[in-house]
């Protein structure tokens, strides 16, 4: 900001000694010299001078303290090329199986049952509800038994399949929110060795049946805070271990 006042201030502020003081306060080690070590004939020359004296402390400070936000690359996938394969079992008995086009999952539940709770209505209308599908017909849910779900995704452009959720159980039931949750860790391609510990969350959306029991009328998929936009979801899915 001082350098933008006038030409004289710019020349004064460009003095490297000022920036050496700034670097010494923020990174004291950058003004120190490394111990003098005689390099062997086969090794690279030793770096004995302070890092800032070689490249200039002004350049060092400005390059390290500036945080640049890089835009995300354009996804190679599209929801038109995706299909989701959903299977749900209660006590090993299949109760739901369907193939959901990616565009249908993205559009969400536009016409939910009229008797869902108010918190569910607000949730389905909020931007956080990204990928949800309507279960038709709805199926009865009893948490006295074991409920498991499997979710595969197929990319039709390459005819490849990846596993998103592998027969996991619903360990957490949000009674007031009328949702049951499960998750599984995504399996990524070997081309992305440093990407791990990212979970895919799947929820059963529940409603009271006329006889007082619970029914699942919808299924929702999200990836927490890792991917909360259409393009981020596609970039994440593109990194999966496709077979």
Tab-separated table of N, CA and C in Angstrom, residues 22-123:
chain	number	residue	atom	x	y	z
A	22	UNK	N	11.068	-7.452	7.777
A	22	UNK	CA	9.751	-8.093	7.763
A	22	UNK	C	9.879	-9.614	7.755
A	23	UNK	N	10.847	-10.123	6.962
A	23	UNK	CA	11.064	-11.575	6.923
A	23	UNK	C	11.599	-12.088	8.251
A	24	UNK	N	12.472	-11.314	8.887
A	24	UNK	CA	13.051	-11.766	10.159
A	24	UNK	C	11.997	-11.844	11.257
A	25	UNK	N	10.949	-11.025	11.166
A	25	UNK	CA	9.873	-11.095	12.154
A	25	UNK	C	8.943	-12.284	11.869
A	26	UNK	N	8.700	-12.548	10.598
A	26	UNK	CA	7.756	-13.606	10.251
A	26	UNK	C	8.423	-14.967	10.161
A	27	UNK	N	9.608	-15.016	9.561
A	27	UNK	CA	10.362	-16.265	9.438
A	27	UNK	C	11.817	-15.975	9.819
A	28	UNK	N	12.148	-15.973	11.096
A	28	UNK	CA	13.507	-15.596	11.518
A	28	UNK	C	14.613	-16.412	10.857
A	29	UNK	N	14.326	-17.664	10.529
A	29	UNK	CA	15.372	-18.519	9.966
A	29	UNK	C	15.790	-18.089	8.566
A	30	UNK	N	14.971	-17.292	7.859
A	30	UNK	CA	15.321	-16.910	6.492
A	30	UNK	C	16.479	-15.924	6.434
A	31	UNK	N	16.819	-15.310	7.543
A	31	UNK	CA	17.951	-14.373	7.565
A	31	UNK	C	19.219	-15.025	8.088
A	32	UNK	N	19.155	-16.313	8.376
A	32	UNK	CA	20.319	-17.023	8.893
A	32	UNK	C	20.993	-17.810	7.778
A	33	UNK	N	22.278	-17.959	7.912
A	33	UNK	CA	23.047	-18.757	6.957
A	33	UNK	C	23.112	-20.193	7.451
A	34	UNK	N	23.105	-21.100	6.506
A	34	UNK	CA	23.257	-22.504	6.886
A	34	UNK	C	24.716	-22.784	7.202
A	35	UNK	N	25.007	-23.802	8.056
A	35	UNK	CA	26.401	-24.123	8.383
A	35	UNK	C	27.204	-24.433	7.136
A	36	UNK	N	28.415	-23.964	7.124
A	36	UNK	CA	29.286	-24.193	5.966
A	36	UNK	C	29.777	-25.628	5.973
A	37	UNK	N	29.378	-26.374	4.938
A	37	UNK	CA	29.765	-27.771	4.799
A	37	UNK	C	30.442	-27.933	3.451
A	38	UNK	N	31.593	-28.534	3.463
A	38	UNK	CA	32.319	-28.748	2.205
A	38	UNK	C	31.643	-29.849	1.421
A	39	UNK	N	31.135	-29.537	0.250
A	39	UNK	CA	30.435	-30.571	-0.528
A	39	UNK	C	31.406	-31.580	-1.109
A	40	UNK	N	30.948	-32.809	-1.248
A	40	UNK	CA	31.746	-33.834	-1.913
A	40	UNK	C	31.726	-33.576	-3.408
A	41	UNK	N	32.642	-34.138	-4.134
A	41	UNK	CA	32.670	-33.887	-5.588
A	41	UNK	C	31.389	-34.291	-6.296
A	42	UNK	N	30.689	-35.283	-5.773
A	42	UNK	CA	29.484	-35.774	-6.454
A	42	UNK	C	28.215	-35.087	-6.000
A	43	UNK	N	28.289	-34.233	-4.988
A	43	UNK	CA	27.083	-33.616	-4.450
A	43	UNK	C	26.883	-32.232	-5.038
A	44	UNK	N	25.708	-31.679	-4.816
A	44	UNK	CA	25.400	-30.329	-5.275
A	44	UNK	C	26.090	-29.314	-4.385
A	45	UNK	N	26.299	-28.074	-4.865
A	45	UNK	CA	26.943	-27.049	-4.043
A	45	UNK	C	26.121	-26.768	-2.787
A	46	UNK	N	26.822	-26.500	-1.699
A	46	UNK	CA	26.145	-26.217	-0.439
A	46	UNK	C	25.508	-24.839	-0.484
A	47	UNK	N	24.346	-24.704	0.170
A	47	UNK	CA	23.645	-23.427	0.253
A	47	UNK	C	24.052	-22.755	1.555
A	48	UNK	N	25.034	-21.891	1.524
A	48	UNK	CA	25.533	-21.277	2.754
A	48	UNK	C	24.954	-19.889	2.988
A	49	UNK	N	24.504	-19.218	1.913
A	49	UNK	CA	23.969	-17.862	2.060
A	49	UNK	C	22.517	-17.916	2.504
A	50	UNK	N	22.031	-16.883	3.226
A	50	UNK	CA	20.615	-16.830	3.595
A	50	UNK	C	19.736	-16.859	2.348
A	51	UNK	N	18.599	-17.461	2.470
A	51	UNK	CA	17.718	-17.626	1.316
A	51	UNK	C	17.278	-16.288	0.745
A	52	UNK	N	17.084	-15.292	1.636
A	52	UNK	CA	16.616	-13.999	1.159
A	52	UNK	C	17.673	-13.194	0.439
A	53	UNK	N	18.956	-13.398	0.789
A	53	UNK	CA	20.019	-12.618	0.151
A	53	UNK	C	20.216	-13.015	-1.297
A	54	UNK	N	19.828	-14.217	-1.676
A	54	UNK	CA	20.014	-14.689	-3.038
A	54	UNK	C	18.899	-14.194	-3.962
A	55	UNK	N	17.654	-14.262	-3.509
A	55	UNK	CA	16.549	-13.882	-4.369
A	55	UNK	C	15.967	-12.518	-4.046
A	56	UNK	N	16.401	-11.944	-2.910
A	56	UNK	CA	15.852	-10.663	-2.484
A	56	UNK	C	14.721	-10.866	-1.493
A	57	UNK	N	14.778	-10.117	-0.376
A	57	UNK	CA	13.782	-10.306	0.676
A	57	UNK	C	12.411	-9.778	0.264
A	58	UNK	N	12.388	-8.761	-0.588
A	58	UNK	CA	11.096	-8.268	-1.063
A	58	UNK	C	10.369	-9.336	-1.869
A	59	UNK	N	11.061	-9.982	-2.769
A	59	UNK	CA	10.474	-11.033	-3.597
A	59	UNK	C	10.087	-12.230	-2.732
A	60	UNK	N	10.934	-12.562	-1.748
A	60	UNK	CA	10.649	-13.689	-0.876
A	60	UNK	C	9.382	-13.444	-0.062
A	61	UNK	N	9.274	-12.260	0.542
A	61	UNK	CA	8.123	-11.954	1.391
A	61	UNK	C	6.830	-11.905	0.583
A	62	UNK	N	6.880	-11.236	-0.559
A	62	UNK	CA	5.657	-11.069	-1.354
A	62	UNK	C	5.175	-12.388	-1.938
A	63	UNK	N	6.107	-13.273	-2.310
A	63	UNK	CA	5.705	-14.537	-2.920
A	63	UNK	C	5.157	-15.522	-1.902
A	64	UNK	N	5.678	-15.487	-0.671
A	64	UNK	CA	5.230	-16.443	0.342
A	64	UNK	C	4.000	-15.975	1.107
A	65	UNK	N	3.817	-14.681	1.252
A	65	UNK	CA	2.705	-14.182	2.053
A	65	UNK	C	1.436	-13.988	1.237
A	66	UNK	N	1.525	-14.085	-0.064
A	66	UNK	CA	0.358	-13.893	-0.921
A	66	UNK	C	-0.332	-15.228	-1.159
A	67	UNK	N	-1.571	-15.333	-0.736
A	67	UNK	CA	-2.352	-16.559	-0.913
A	67	UNK	C	-3.241	-16.400	-2.140
A	68	UNK	N	-2.938	-17.168	-3.156
A	68	UNK	CA	-3.704	-17.092	-4.390
A	68	UNK	C	-4.703	-18.244	-4.452
A	69	UNK	N	-5.931	-17.917	-4.702
A	69	UNK	CA	-6.977	-18.915	-4.840
A	69	UNK	C	-7.092	-19.326	-6.305
A	70	UNK	N	-6.752	-20.567	-6.556
A	70	UNK	CA	-6.806	-21.055	-7.929
A	70	UNK	C	-8.203	-21.601	-8.232
A	71	UNK	N	-8.746	-21.257	-9.368
A	71	UNK	CA	-10.065	-21.796	-9.714
A	71	UNK	C	-9.986	-23.297	-9.957
A	72	UNK	N	-11.047	-24.000	-9.618
A	72	UNK	CA	-11.086	-25.443	-9.835
A	72	UNK	C	-11.108	-25.743	-11.328
A	73	UNK	N	-10.438	-26.814	-11.743
A	73	UNK	CA	-10.482	-27.165	-13.172
A	73	UNK	C	-11.879	-27.619	-13.570
A	74	UNK	N	-12.141	-27.555	-14.836
A	74	UNK	CA	-13.441	-27.996	-15.340
A	74	UNK	C	-13.542	-29.515	-15.238
A	75	UNK	N	-14.653	-30.041	-14.730
A	75	UNK	CA	-14.777	-31.500	-14.605
A	75	UNK	C	-14.853	-32.175	-15.960
A	76	UNK	N	-14.288	-33.373	-16.034
A	76	UNK	CA	-14.343	-34.165	-17.255
A	76	UNK	C	-15.623	-34.995	-17.325
A	77	UNK	N	-16.274	-35.156	-16.175
A	77	UNK	CA	-17.512	-35.904	-16.103
A	77	UNK	C	-18.711	-34.994	-16.283
A	78	UNK	N	-19.852	-35.576	-16.510
A	78	UNK	CA	-21.125	-34.856	-16.512
A	78	UNK	C	-22.172	-35.754	-15.883
A	79	UNK	N	-23.188	-35.163	-15.293
A	79	UNK	CA	-24.241	-35.961	-14.683
A	79	UNK	C	-25.033	-36.736	-15.738
A	80	UNK	N	-25.030	-36.256	-16.974
A	80	UNK	CA	-25.695	-36.992	-18.049
A	80	UNK	C	-25.018	-38.338	-18.314
A	81	UNK	N	-23.748	-38.454	-17.975
A	81	UNK	CA	-22.997	-39.690	-18.227
A	81	UNK	C	-22.955	-40.614	-17.025
A	82	UNK	N	-23.692	-40.292	-15.946
A	82	UNK	CA	-23.637	-41.081	-14.716
A	82	UNK	C	-24.945	-41.810	-14.468
A	83	UNK	N	-24.829	-42.974	-13.852
A	83	UNK	CA	-25.964	-43.746	-13.354
A	83	UNK	C	-25.615	-44.251	-11.957
A	84	UNK	N	-26.584	-44.184	-11.043
A	84	UNK	CA	-26.381	-44.640	-9.671
A	84	UNK	C	-27.216	-45.895	-9.436
A	85	UNK	N	-26.568	-46.938	-8.904
A	85	UNK	CA	-27.207	-48.224	-8.651
A	85	UNK	C	-27.356	-48.388	-7.137
A	86	UNK	N	-28.607	-48.374	-6.675
A	86	UNK	CA	-28.898	-48.379	-5.243
A	86	UNK	C	-29.579	-49.687	-4.865
A	87	UNK	N	-29.069	-50.346	-3.807
A	87	UNK	CA	-29.672	-51.558	-3.270
A	87	UNK	C	-29.725	-51.441	-1.752
A	88	UNK	N	-30.868	-51.763	-1.170
A	88	UNK	CA	-31.055	-51.679	0.285
A	88	UNK	C	-31.646	-53.002	0.765
A	89	UNK	N	-31.087	-53.498	1.884
A	89	UNK	CA	-31.551	-54.743	2.502
A	89	UNK	C	-31.964	-54.473	3.949
A	90	UNK	N	-32.964	-55.173	4.415
A	90	UNK	CA	-33.322	-55.216	5.835
A	90	UNK	C	-33.246	-56.674	6.260
A	91	UNK	N	-32.289	-56.947	7.166
A	91	UNK	CA	-32.031	-58.331	7.605
A	91	UNK	C	-31.799	-59.251	6.408
A	92	UNK	N	-30.948	-58.788	5.489
A	92	UNK	CA	-30.535	-59.552	4.296
A	92	UNK	C	-31.643	-59.754	3.274
A	93	UNK	N	-32.810	-59.146	3.495
A	93	UNK	CA	-33.909	-59.228	2.530
A	93	UNK	C	-33.931	-57.941	1.712
A	94	UNK	N	-33.796	-58.015	0.388
A	94	UNK	CA	-33.820	-56.788	-0.417
A	94	UNK	C	-35.175	-56.096	-0.369
A	95	UNK	N	-35.163	-54.802	-0.071
A	95	UNK	CA	-36.412	-54.025	0.004
A	95	UNK	C	-36.450	-52.902	-1.029
A	96	UNK	N	-35.299	-52.605	-1.625
A	96	UNK	CA	-35.289	-51.531	-2.637
A	96	UNK	C	-34.102	-51.743	-3.563
A	97	UNK	N	-34.333	-51.633	-4.856
A	97	UNK	CA	-33.288	-51.705	-5.882
A	97	UNK	C	-33.724	-50.829	-7.046
A	98	UNK	N	-32.807	-49.976	-7.486
A	98	UNK	CA	-33.172	-49.118	-8.617
A	98	UNK	C	-31.906	-48.557	-9.250
A	99	UNK	N	-32.050	-48.143	-10.496
A	99	UNK	CA	-30.991	-47.458	-11.233
A	99	UNK	C	-31.458	-46.026	-11.461
A	100	UNK	N	-30.663	-45.073	-10.978
A	100	UNK	CA	-31.058	-43.671	-11.003
A	100	UNK	C	-30.136	-42.907	-11.960
A	101	UNK	N	-30.669	-42.295	-13.011
A	101	UNK	CA	-29.818	-41.437	-13.861
A	101	UNK	C	-29.249	-40.271	-13.061
A	102	UNK	N	-28.058	-39.848	-13.445
A	102	UNK	CA	-27.402	-38.770	-12.719
A	102	UNK	C	-28.186	-37.476	-12.713
A	103	UNK	N	-28.851	-37.169	-13.816
A	103	UNK	CA	-29.634	-35.931	-13.875
A	103	UNK	C	-30.826	-35.972	-12.930
A	104	UNK	N	-31.405	-37.185	-12.715
A	104	UNK	CA	-32.526	-37.313	-11.797
A	104	UNK	C	-32.051	-37.117	-10.360
A	105	UNK	N	-30.900	-37.697	-10.024
A	105	UNK	CA	-30.361	-37.527	-8.677
A	105	UNK	C	-30.024	-36.067	-8.409
A	106	UNK	N	-29.567	-35.364	-9.423
A	106	UNK	CA	-29.186	-33.964	-9.247
A	106	UNK	C	-30.401	-33.063	-9.086
A	107	UNK	N	-31.506	-33.404	-9.719
A	107	UNK	CA	-32.687	-32.534	-9.672
A	107	UNK	C	-33.351	-32.532	-8.310
A	108	UNK	N	-33.096	-33.563	-7.483
A	108	UNK	CA	-33.656	-33.592	-6.142
A	108	UNK	C	-35.093	-34.074	-6.112
A	109	UNK	N	-35.685	-33.990	-4.924
A	109	UNK	CA	-37.071	-34.429	-4.727
A	109	UNK	C	-37.974	-33.206	-4.868
A	110	UNK	N	-38.658	-33.122	-5.975
A	110	UNK	CA	-39.478	-31.948	-6.266
A	110	UNK	C	-40.868	-32.045	-5.648
A	111	UNK	N	-41.372	-33.260	-5.491
A	111	UNK	CA	-42.714	-33.448	-4.933
A	111	UNK	C	-42.659	-34.478	-3.803
A	112	UNK	N	-42.226	-34.068	-2.614
A	112	UNK	CA	-42.178	-34.995	-1.482
A	112	UNK	C	-43.579	-35.265	-0.943
A	113	UNK	N	-43.729	-36.258	-0.093
A	113	UNK	CA	-45.046	-36.516	0.517
A	113	UNK	C	-45.534	-35.302	1.294
A	114	UNK	N	-46.830	-35.125	1.335
A	114	UNK	CA	-47.404	-33.937	1.972
A	114	UNK	C	-47.292	-33.974	3.490
A	115	UNK	N	-47.094	-35.147	4.074
A	115	UNK	CA	-47.091	-35.257	5.531
A	115	UNK	C	-45.688	-35.300	6.137
A	116	UNK	N	-44.667	-34.873	5.400
A	116	UNK	CA	-43.324	-34.836	5.991
A	116	UNK	C	-43.266	-33.698	7.009
A	117	UNK	N	-42.322	-33.809	7.945
A	117	UNK	CA	-42.213	-32.815	9.012
A	117	UNK	C	-41.673	-31.498	8.456
A	118	UNK	N	-41.832	-30.426	9.220
A	118	UNK	CA	-41.414	-29.092	8.762
A	118	UNK	C	-39.912	-29.007	8.556
A	119	UNK	N	-39.135	-29.646	9.438
A	119	UNK	CA	-37.681	-29.599	9.281
A	119	UNK	C	-37.247	-30.290	7.996
A	120	UNK	N	-37.954	-31.362	7.609
A	120	UNK	CA	-37.641	-32.037	6.356
A	120	UNK	C	-37.999	-31.160	5.161
A	121	UNK	N	-39.135	-30.444	5.236
A	121	UNK	CA	-39.495	-29.535	4.155
A	121	UNK	C	-38.426	-28.463	3.960
A	122	UNK	N	-37.961	-27.877	5.070
A	122	UNK	CA	-36.931	-26.846	4.980
A	122	UNK	C	-35.638	-27.422	4.436
A	123	UNK	N	-35.319	-28.646	4.838
A	123	UNK	CA	-34.078	-29.274	4.362
A	123	UNK	C	-34.114	-29.507	2.859
